[in-house]
Amino acid sequence: MAYFDEISKVKYEGRNSDNPFAFKFYNPEEKINGKTMEETLRYGIAYWHTFTGDGGDPFGAGTAIRPWDHLKGMDLAKARVEAAFEFFEKIDAPFFCFHDVDIAPEGDTLRETNKNLDEIVAMIKEYMKDSKTKLLWNTANNFTNPRWTHGAGTSPHADVFAYAAGKIKKGLEVGKELGAENYVFWGGREGYESLLNTNMKLEQSNLASLYHMALDYSKEIGFDAQFLIEPKPKEPTTHQYDFDVATATAFLQQYDLQDHFKFNIEANHATLAGHTFEHELRVARESGMLGSVDANQGDLLLGWDTDEFPTDLYSTTLAMYEILKNGGLGRGGLNFDAKVRRGSFETDDLFHAHIAGMDAFAIGLKVAQKMIDDNFFEGIVDDRYETFKSGIGKQIVDGKTSLKELEAHAIDIKDINLKSGQVEKIKAKMNQYLLNI
Ligand code: XLS
Ligand code: CA
Ligand code: CA
């Protein structure tokens, strides 16, 4: 059965096309710096928003009208798989991502849940045989069911911890079965509401043990995916342990996990942490830990995790600048962890939203590559740190000086020739780049 009958395969038609079902900038075959756009951008479709989500919010029921609405339970799960692969084909997606509960309903026990999962995973595997769409990552949803109220790997109850471990074990098996490139850990409720009822040290060390067990088990079964941690500072808990890239890096280092993890960085989580998207990408890239990206955007007027489709070209460009400087995303990709607005309830909106996001990152890629080719900003950075290239500056960089020597150097200095940071010139130049693609 076809779910999106009216829509044919979305193609690249160029910037002047007025066909709403065509890409204007994303041309999968176009080469940018020797790699096709498809190879660099590695777009992923988030199963939970696009096939499982219904547009509900804390103030009202779902609004989405979907061709599978009349179904329930396993029939619904199967219809979603059929719809998903039709959608992947039509939007030309190289990857998809899911949580366990997105693809199959939870049963009353873990045993029942696993049975449901087995059936749907077998079906997905069949569909994947005739599809180019691969699994970018999967993960266990250890945050929706009421049992996770106080956390999963950081729960104060050992049975809950064991349940979480069991779900992760299954997640790793599923990832292996479907050839996932990565496996994600997002600590949805791994945090606290009040320090007065929390043993923070125990919770964090339990969480680290869980990650170690996951690493051991993936080795045991020969699942060689890249492990990713997805930081987020808050929501749903007041304070989440994986607050941002810097905090999560310290956690990984403290528990000797740093060599086995990279980061899955979500734009909206970066802004919730009071950073820009590109800040988080930069921090991860500088320590060689930029793994994958959840491509979306927040709304600064609202300030919560709105998971909007990314359309802000300034942000997609600065993100692509970091990604290109990283030499690409390796096994990672750009997963649209984004949902259509509650008011965009028609099925067509799913296509419009993805086209908008895919075009926005294609523009970002083109502009960022041009910026890098021109070396304009790199030139500014280079000049700015000029004094560290020779003399006392070089000695500082090489670790070959001391406070005594530096005092002797500084003691009689009267004028220091500081130069402008040129922020306005930089911003104007960025605008020029954006307008000239
Ligand atoms: C929620 C997160 C979540 C992770 C995967 O805010 O973005 O969807 O990406 O569990
Ligand atoms: Ca995410
Ligand atoms: Ca989010």
Tab-separated table of N, CA and C and ligand atoms in Angstrom, residues 48-49 186 230 232 235 266-269 272 294 296 305-307 337-338, ligand 3:
chain	number	residue	atom	x	y	z
A	48	TRP	N	10.847	9.012	15.234
A	48	TRP	CA	9.895	9.409	16.279
A	48	TRP	C	9.092	10.640	15.910
A	49	HIS	N	9.718	11.609	15.292
A	49	HIS	CA	8.957	12.818	14.956
A	49	HIS	C	8.102	12.603	13.717
A	186	TRP	N	21.206	9.256	25.091
A	186	TRP	CA	20.772	10.582	25.517
A	186	TRP	C	20.191	10.423	26.925
A	230	GLU	N	24.654	12.277	23.793
A	230	GLU	CA	23.976	13.491	23.336
A	230	GLU	C	23.710	14.399	24.526
A	232	LYS	N	22.456	17.497	26.874
A	232	LYS	CA	21.296	18.397	26.985
A	232	LYS	C	21.276	18.883	28.426
A	235	GLU	N	15.374	19.622	30.874
A	235	GLU	CA	14.188	19.209	30.135
A	235	GLU	C	14.352	17.797	29.612
A	266	GLU	N	23.063	18.287	19.343
A	266	GLU	CA	21.792	18.824	18.848
A	266	GLU	C	21.784	20.334	19.007
A	267	ALA	N	21.379	21.017	17.928
A	267	ALA	CA	21.362	22.482	17.919
A	267	ALA	C	20.508	23.038	19.059
A	268	ASN	N	19.315	22.493	19.214
A	268	ASN	CA	18.396	23.029	20.214
A	268	ASN	C	18.906	22.795	21.642
A	269	HIS	N	19.641	21.718	21.846
A	269	HIS	CA	20.203	21.462	23.177
A	269	HIS	C	21.331	22.447	23.469
A	272	LEU	N	19.733	25.611	24.571
A	272	LEU	CA	19.188	25.458	25.928
A	272	LEU	C	20.290	25.581	26.982
A	294	ASP	N	22.282	16.261	15.581
A	294	ASP	CA	20.827	16.311	15.488
A	294	ASP	C	20.471	17.695	14.973
A	296	ASN	N	18.428	20.585	14.003
A	296	ASN	CA	17.129	21.236	14.226
A	296	ASN	C	17.405	22.665	14.663
A	305	ASP	N	12.722	23.161	24.262
A	305	ASP	CA	13.215	22.262	23.224
A	305	ASP	C	12.133	22.089	22.152
A	306	THR	N	12.044	23.057	21.234
A	306	THR	CA	10.940	23.028	20.275
A	306	THR	C	11.222	22.122	19.076
A	307	ASP	N	12.466	21.705	18.899
A	307	ASP	CA	12.805	20.765	17.815
A	307	ASP	C	12.233	21.190	16.463
A	337	ASP	N	16.325	15.697	13.836
A	337	ASP	CA	15.554	15.494	15.068
A	337	ASP	C	14.647	16.714	15.185
A	338	ALA	N	13.649	16.741	14.337
A	338	ALA	CA	12.820	17.935	14.184
A	338	ALA	C	11.389	17.516	13.878
B	3	CA	CA	15.534	17.969	21.263
